[in-house]
XYZ file of N, CA and C in Angstrom:
516
model
N -99.975 153.112 81.535
C -100.373 151.896 81.044
C -100.124 150.824 82.147
N -100.537 149.486 81.633
C -99.837 148.614 82.509
C -98.634 148.018 82.675
N -98.061 147.724 83.678
C -96.541 147.433 83.974
C -96.197 146.099 83.988
N -97.359 145.450 83.922
C -96.963 143.871 83.939
C -97.917 142.896 82.905
N -97.096 142.173 82.279
C -97.663 141.488 81.370
C -97.420 139.860 81.776
N -98.489 139.021 81.606
C -98.594 137.681 82.301
C -98.433 136.614 81.011
N -97.446 135.920 81.238
C -97.449 135.070 79.981
C -97.541 133.494 80.412
N -98.618 132.838 79.962
C -99.218 131.677 80.464
C -98.172 130.482 80.171
N -98.086 129.472 80.767
C -97.277 128.358 80.127
C -96.193 128.473 79.767
N -95.108 129.496 80.666
C -93.951 129.690 80.790
C -93.221 128.340 81.674
N -92.310 127.517 80.976
C -91.615 126.711 81.867
C -90.986 127.243 83.187
N -91.310 126.490 84.207
C -90.819 126.912 85.305
C -90.816 128.057 85.630
N -92.455 128.923 85.047
C -92.544 130.037 85.544
C -92.758 130.599 87.200
N -92.309 131.776 87.367
C -92.307 132.262 88.718
C -92.466 133.552 88.753
N -92.827 134.688 89.985
C -92.752 135.832 90.080
C -91.679 136.115 90.683
N -90.685 137.131 89.887
C -89.414 137.181 90.345
C -89.668 137.992 91.828
N -88.617 137.224 92.756
C -88.612 138.300 94.093
C -89.921 138.195 95.307
N -90.828 137.130 94.603
C -91.943 136.687 95.635
C -91.756 135.443 96.420
N -90.780 134.653 95.843
C -90.928 133.353 96.695
C -91.751 132.458 96.358
N -92.738 132.593 95.557
C -93.653 131.779 95.040
C -93.333 130.774 93.857
N -92.095 130.880 93.593
C -91.500 129.993 92.400
C -92.426 128.905 91.952
N -92.411 127.871 92.764
C -93.317 126.492 92.454
C -94.490 126.544 92.554
N -95.442 127.650 92.895
C -96.540 127.453 93.201
C -97.566 128.365 92.337
N -96.566 129.122 91.357
C -97.083 129.889 90.411
C -97.082 129.382 89.079
N -98.297 129.450 88.324
C -98.089 128.707 87.068
C -97.796 129.725 85.486
N -97.611 130.631 85.850
C -97.079 131.850 84.697
C -95.999 132.366 85.213
N -95.300 133.022 84.102
C -94.392 133.825 84.314
C -94.722 135.369 84.101
N -94.163 136.197 84.711
C -94.539 137.653 84.546
C -93.296 138.718 83.996
N -93.567 139.521 83.427
C -92.800 140.397 82.724
C -92.922 141.598 82.969
N -92.081 142.329 84.090
C -92.480 143.532 84.648
C -91.670 144.708 83.992
N -92.194 145.772 83.482
C -91.345 147.262 83.260
C -92.181 148.087 84.145
N -91.057 148.204 85.128
C -91.375 149.114 86.467
C -91.480 150.715 85.896
N -92.252 151.154 85.435
C -92.917 152.347 85.023
C -93.437 152.980 86.383
N -94.168 152.412 86.947
C -95.332 152.979 87.817
C -94.646 152.381 89.343
N -93.653 152.615 89.848
C -93.386 151.617 90.731
C -94.382 151.540 92.120
N -94.813 152.242 92.577
C -95.840 152.193 93.611
C -97.029 151.033 93.267
N -97.935 151.591 92.370
C -98.794 150.827 91.863
C -98.511 149.850 91.187
N -97.338 149.912 90.151
C -96.939 148.449 89.651
C -96.856 147.233 90.601
N -96.146 147.676 91.796
C -95.675 146.543 92.986
C -97.311 146.300 93.744
N -98.025 147.066 93.809
C -99.381 146.665 94.003
C -100.119 145.744 93.421
N -99.699 145.991 92.001
C -100.659 145.124 90.815
C -99.750 143.667 90.857
N -98.804 143.729 90.999
C -97.625 142.389 91.036
C -98.526 141.490 92.065
N -98.521 142.367 93.350
C -98.696 141.463 94.474
C -100.117 140.973 94.471
N -101.162 141.843 93.659
C -102.198 141.295 93.535
C -102.523 140.149 92.482
N -101.609 140.230 91.617
C -101.638 139.155 90.709
C -100.981 137.902 91.190
N -100.166 137.924 91.989
C -99.606 136.998 92.856
C -100.508 135.801 93.488
N -101.296 136.807 94.088
C -102.520 136.394 95.177
C -103.419 135.411 94.294
N -103.511 136.121 92.665
C -104.825 135.384 92.065
C -104.361 134.070 91.258
N -103.010 134.088 91.308
C -102.300 133.005 90.509
C -101.817 131.968 91.250
N -101.725 131.799 92.740
C -101.290 131.065 93.186
C -102.194 129.528 92.757
N -101.490 128.370 92.884
C -102.266 126.994 92.511
C -101.916 126.058 93.575
N -102.743 125.218 93.918
C -102.683 124.170 94.909
C -101.538 123.185 94.476
N -100.922 122.556 95.281
C -99.505 121.831 94.752
C -100.425 120.378 94.877
N -100.111 119.704 93.850
C -100.758 118.356 94.026
C -101.702 118.075 92.839
N -101.587 118.552 91.588
C -102.523 118.559 90.661
C -102.312 117.176 89.957
N -103.427 116.544 89.522
C -103.529 115.506 88.634
C -103.564 115.813 87.012
N -102.557 115.464 86.633
C -102.267 115.951 84.852
C -102.206 114.487 84.233
N -103.291 114.901 83.561
C -103.287 113.344 82.149
C -102.475 113.513 81.118
N -101.975 112.364 80.478
C -101.306 112.350 79.278
C -101.745 111.443 78.447
N -102.087 111.528 77.084
C -102.691 110.720 76.155
C -102.226 110.779 75.131
N -101.806 109.812 74.283
C -100.861 109.523 72.843
C -101.776 108.471 72.121
N -102.112 109.097 70.809
C -102.392 108.156 69.629
C -101.079 108.409 68.447
N -101.024 107.239 67.832
C -99.951 107.597 67.035
C -100.412 107.869 65.458
N -101.674 107.585 65.298
C -101.842 108.467 63.923
C -103.582 108.639 64.026
N -103.987 109.269 62.832
C -105.001 110.186 62.835
C -106.394 109.518 62.907
N -105.912 107.977 62.689
C -107.251 107.005 62.608
C -107.292 106.390 63.944
N -106.742 106.637 64.945
C -106.666 106.218 66.215
C -107.587 107.089 67.020
N -108.331 106.557 67.886
C -109.291 107.501 68.816
C -108.718 107.575 70.125
N -108.992 108.907 70.706
C -108.346 108.829 71.918
C -109.326 108.707 72.900
N -110.529 108.625 72.608
C -111.512 108.515 73.621
C -111.548 107.246 74.440
N -110.908 106.124 74.489
C -110.902 105.484 75.508
C -109.634 105.448 76.696
N -108.419 106.280 76.144
C -107.728 106.694 77.280
C -108.252 107.797 77.883
N -108.715 108.723 77.323
C -109.388 109.957 77.985
C -110.370 109.277 79.116
N -111.431 108.518 78.565
C -112.155 107.874 79.769
C -111.356 107.081 80.937
N -110.338 106.536 80.264
C -109.757 105.684 81.577
C -108.916 106.893 82.350
N -108.540 108.007 81.861
C -107.748 108.913 82.882
C -108.939 109.356 83.757
N -110.035 109.587 83.477
C -110.898 110.230 84.281
C -110.675 111.793 84.456
N -111.097 112.213 85.669
C -111.277 113.563 85.693
C -109.682 113.752 86.347
N -109.015 114.899 85.387
C -107.707 115.131 85.634
C -107.703 116.997 85.754
N -106.901 117.809 86.467
C -107.033 118.869 86.517
C -106.230 119.737 85.340
N -105.479 118.977 84.644
C -105.016 119.175 83.196
C -104.712 118.195 82.356
N -105.276 118.380 80.974
C -104.661 117.086 80.106
C -103.922 117.548 78.749
N -103.158 116.535 78.555
C -102.068 116.944 77.210
C -102.210 115.788 76.358
N -102.774 116.032 75.258
C -102.660 114.753 74.164
C -102.024 115.149 73.018
N -101.337 114.015 72.406
C -100.280 114.048 71.481
C -100.806 112.988 70.362
N -100.891 113.214 69.326
C -100.731 112.314 68.037
C -99.324 112.531 67.228
N -98.805 111.152 67.897
C -97.292 111.196 67.238
C -96.678 109.816 67.706
N -95.783 109.343 66.903
C -95.359 108.011 67.681
C -94.534 108.289 68.884
N -94.864 107.026 69.483
C -94.469 106.926 71.194
C -92.785 106.443 70.655
N -92.433 106.103 69.457
C -91.110 105.647 69.516
C -89.558 106.255 70.190
N -89.862 107.877 70.022
C -89.118 108.633 70.986
C -89.961 109.828 71.471
N -89.126 110.538 72.393
C -89.858 111.905 72.956
C -89.716 113.016 72.049
N -89.059 113.055 70.991
C -88.947 114.379 69.996
C -90.085 114.380 69.531
N -90.582 115.433 68.642
C -91.763 115.742 68.210
C -93.225 115.694 68.744
N -93.208 115.564 70.068
C -94.474 115.589 70.645
C -94.453 116.827 71.927
N -95.015 117.756 70.787
C -95.339 119.086 71.497
C -95.750 119.075 72.947
N -96.878 118.376 72.959
C -97.865 118.261 74.198
C -97.191 117.256 75.366
N -96.161 116.353 74.786
C -95.549 115.915 76.049
C -94.717 116.824 76.519
N -93.632 117.680 75.783
C -93.076 118.442 76.282
C -93.408 119.545 77.145
N -94.766 120.298 76.649
C -95.534 121.177 77.359
C -95.747 120.592 78.864
N -96.256 119.827 78.706
C -96.491 118.657 79.933
C -95.281 118.743 80.964
N -94.204 118.342 80.386
C -93.176 118.180 81.082
C -92.602 119.595 82.176
N -92.823 120.627 81.007
C -92.677 122.046 81.510
C -93.701 122.353 82.416
N -94.522 121.864 82.612
C -96.137 122.418 83.226
C -95.914 121.795 84.758
N -95.600 120.579 84.643
C -95.600 119.513 86.266
C -94.622 120.091 87.184
N -94.833 120.428 88.534
C -94.012 120.451 89.503
C -94.218 119.604 90.601
N -93.580 119.740 91.791
C -93.452 118.838 92.805
C -94.478 118.571 93.439
N -94.848 117.420 93.715
C -96.300 117.024 94.533
C -97.453 116.811 93.227
N -96.937 116.816 91.908
C -98.204 116.572 91.241
C -97.911 115.515 90.840
N -99.303 114.576 90.155
C -99.157 113.470 89.634
C -99.520 113.144 88.280
N -98.500 112.646 87.496
C -99.278 112.582 85.831
C -99.871 111.237 85.693
N -101.149 111.097 85.364
C -101.645 109.843 85.091
C -101.508 109.554 83.626
N -101.280 108.327 83.021
C -101.224 107.932 82.121
C -102.147 106.667 81.668
N -102.955 106.036 80.682
C -103.127 104.784 80.685
C -102.662 103.743 80.909
N -101.390 103.858 79.954
C -100.346 102.777 80.154
C -98.856 103.377 80.055
N -97.793 102.479 80.140
C -96.800 102.914 79.878
C -96.198 103.328 78.412
N -96.799 102.465 77.537
C -96.675 102.676 76.126
C -97.013 103.875 75.746
N -98.131 104.468 76.626
C -98.773 105.805 75.718
C -97.738 106.806 76.092
N -96.651 106.836 77.374
C -95.772 107.912 77.695
C -94.397 107.691 76.803
N -94.137 106.595 76.627
C -92.905 106.382 75.750
C -92.914 104.571 75.404
N -92.415 104.324 74.197
C -92.506 102.960 73.581
C -90.610 102.477 73.932
N -89.775 103.278 74.318
C -88.511 103.089 74.144
C -88.396 102.827 75.661
N -87.725 102.048 76.164
C -87.449 101.560 77.835
C -86.482 102.733 78.337
N -85.319 103.195 77.400
C -84.613 104.187 77.968
C -85.436 105.399 78.074
N -86.185 105.808 76.924
C -86.955 107.105 77.065
C -87.927 107.247 78.464
N -88.599 105.662 78.451
C -89.668 105.643 79.772
C -88.843 105.987 80.910
N -87.703 104.942 81.154
C -87.271 105.208 82.428
C -86.526 106.388 82.588
N -85.968 107.231 81.643
C -85.374 108.514 81.658
C -86.560 109.637 82.420
N -87.927 109.264 81.642
C -88.699 110.541 81.889
C -88.996 110.214 83.218
N -89.495 109.094 83.633
C -89.759 108.658 85.210
C -88.928 109.349 85.967
N -87.996 108.968 85.745
C -86.731 109.125 86.691
C -86.347 111.120 86.755
N -86.491 111.439 85.807
C -86.438 112.853 85.700
C -87.531 113.740 86.562
N -88.603 112.977 86.099
C -89.727 113.479 86.922
C -90.092 113.436 88.451
N -89.348 111.683 88.883
C -89.433 111.802 90.292
C -88.284 112.752 90.807
N -87.248 113.120 90.193
C -86.266 113.919 90.939
C -86.740 115.251 90.985
N -87.714 115.739 90.425
C -88.313 116.958 90.267
C -89.718 116.910 91.577
N -89.887 115.635 91.952
C -90.746 115.330 92.978
C -92.336 115.188 92.237
N -92.321 114.643 90.766
C -93.265 114.184 90.032
C -93.584 112.729 90.261
N -94.509 112.268 90.496
C -94.982 111.035 90.412
C -95.711 110.727 89.276
N -95.498 109.608 88.525
C -96.354 108.830 87.617
C -97.114 107.880 87.725
N -98.496 107.561 87.281
C -99.540 106.678 87.846
C -100.159 106.139 86.277
N -100.141 104.601 86.600
C -100.575 104.227 85.167
C -101.768 103.448 85.349
N -102.922 104.035 85.018
C -104.342 103.575 84.856
C -104.201 102.046 84.893
N -103.938 101.489 83.949
C -103.849 100.159 83.417
C -103.085 99.240 84.394
N -101.906 99.575 84.830
C -101.075 99.157 85.887
C -100.568 99.697 87.009
N -101.579 99.921 87.901
C -101.181 100.487 89.168
C -100.058 100.020 89.922
N -99.508 98.745 90.102
C -98.530 98.512 90.290
C -97.136 98.909 89.581
N -97.121 99.843 88.785
C -95.834 100.379 88.022
C -95.993 101.811 88.587
N -96.743 102.179 89.417
C -96.704 103.739 90.090
C -95.529 103.872 90.987
N -94.956 104.926 90.478
C -93.837 105.255 90.942
C -93.477 105.748 92.416
N -94.692 105.673 92.926
C -94.645 106.234 94.703
C -94.342 105.163 95.408
N -93.512 104.053 95.065
C -92.962 103.068 95.817
C -91.978 102.514 95.038
N -91.026 102.184 95.976
C -89.610 101.249 95.308
C -90.020 100.109 94.348
N -91.067 99.269 94.701
C -91.361 98.149 94.119
C -91.901 98.328 92.809
N -92.639 99.917 92.665
C -93.200 100.311 91.209
C -92.250 100.584 90.419
N -91.138 101.069 90.871
C -90.016 101.621 90.024
C -89.252 100.179 89.562
N -89.301 99.509 90.444
C -88.368 98.225 90.057
C -89.316 97.251 88.667
N -90.478 96.997 89.301
C -91.466 96.572 88.129
C -91.523 97.203 86.856
N -91.746 98.705 86.678
C -91.958 99.490 85.794
C -90.305 99.272 84.939
N -89.108 99.148 85.471
C -87.882 98.833 84.583
C -88.083 97.519 84.243
N -88.485 96.437 84.486
C -88.822 95.157 84.051
C -89.653 95.062 83.081
N -90.799 95.644 83.321
C -92.092 95.763 82.461
C -91.706 96.408 80.915
N -90.893 97.523 81.156
C -90.568 98.332 80.086
C -89.844 97.511 79.068
N -88.943 97.073 79.582
C -87.699 95.946 79.044
C -88.496 94.845 78.029
N -89.436 94.347 78.750
C -90.167 93.185 78.112
C -90.967 93.774 76.996
N -91.582 95.193 77.236
C -92.398 95.744 76.079
C -91.422 95.999 75.081
N -90.331 96.524 75.308
C -89.479 96.724 74.191
C -88.988 95.259 73.269
N -88.878 94.778 74.042
C -88.309 93.415 73.460
C -89.343 92.697 72.706
N -90.638 92.854 73.101
C -91.623 92.438 72.276
C -91.984 93.120 71.099
N -91.849 94.246 71.000
C -91.996 95.110 69.976
C -90.756 95.047 68.738
N -89.636 94.862 69.490
C -88.712 94.480 68.133
C -88.611 92.866 67.784
N -89.178 92.224 68.424
C -89.476 90.610 67.682
C -90.376 90.631 66.605
């Protein structure tokens, strides 16, 4: 029988012992019952599952079912992978697709979001998400406010100020 089972969407998935960690988007669970043919199948699978680094990943969120994602999706344009949530943005808990996206991206990827409040409404949450992604080599781009893009030091500075002002407005 088959010796390898492919699990798509495994956070940080990799092929053990291949050195392809960040370039593979799946995890592989191997049961070595057929050593020679199993190894050949694993190597064949690794060639098929490599991905180009630098995907554009879109994220959109609406707070309630009566809101429409269409405007955000149109603004995001053509993306390699898309994640959408229908949940409050006041905190990051309870947003399954946000968590899936965070587990999916890797160094070289760019997350595209229509505006900062679609990613997070709380300043600390937004800045923590952006910082954590930056530490992983993932950039964040905001369609409505390209000056907040995290690919420059000034973008990070302006993003911090903007997020604080947006939170203040929401609390007033």
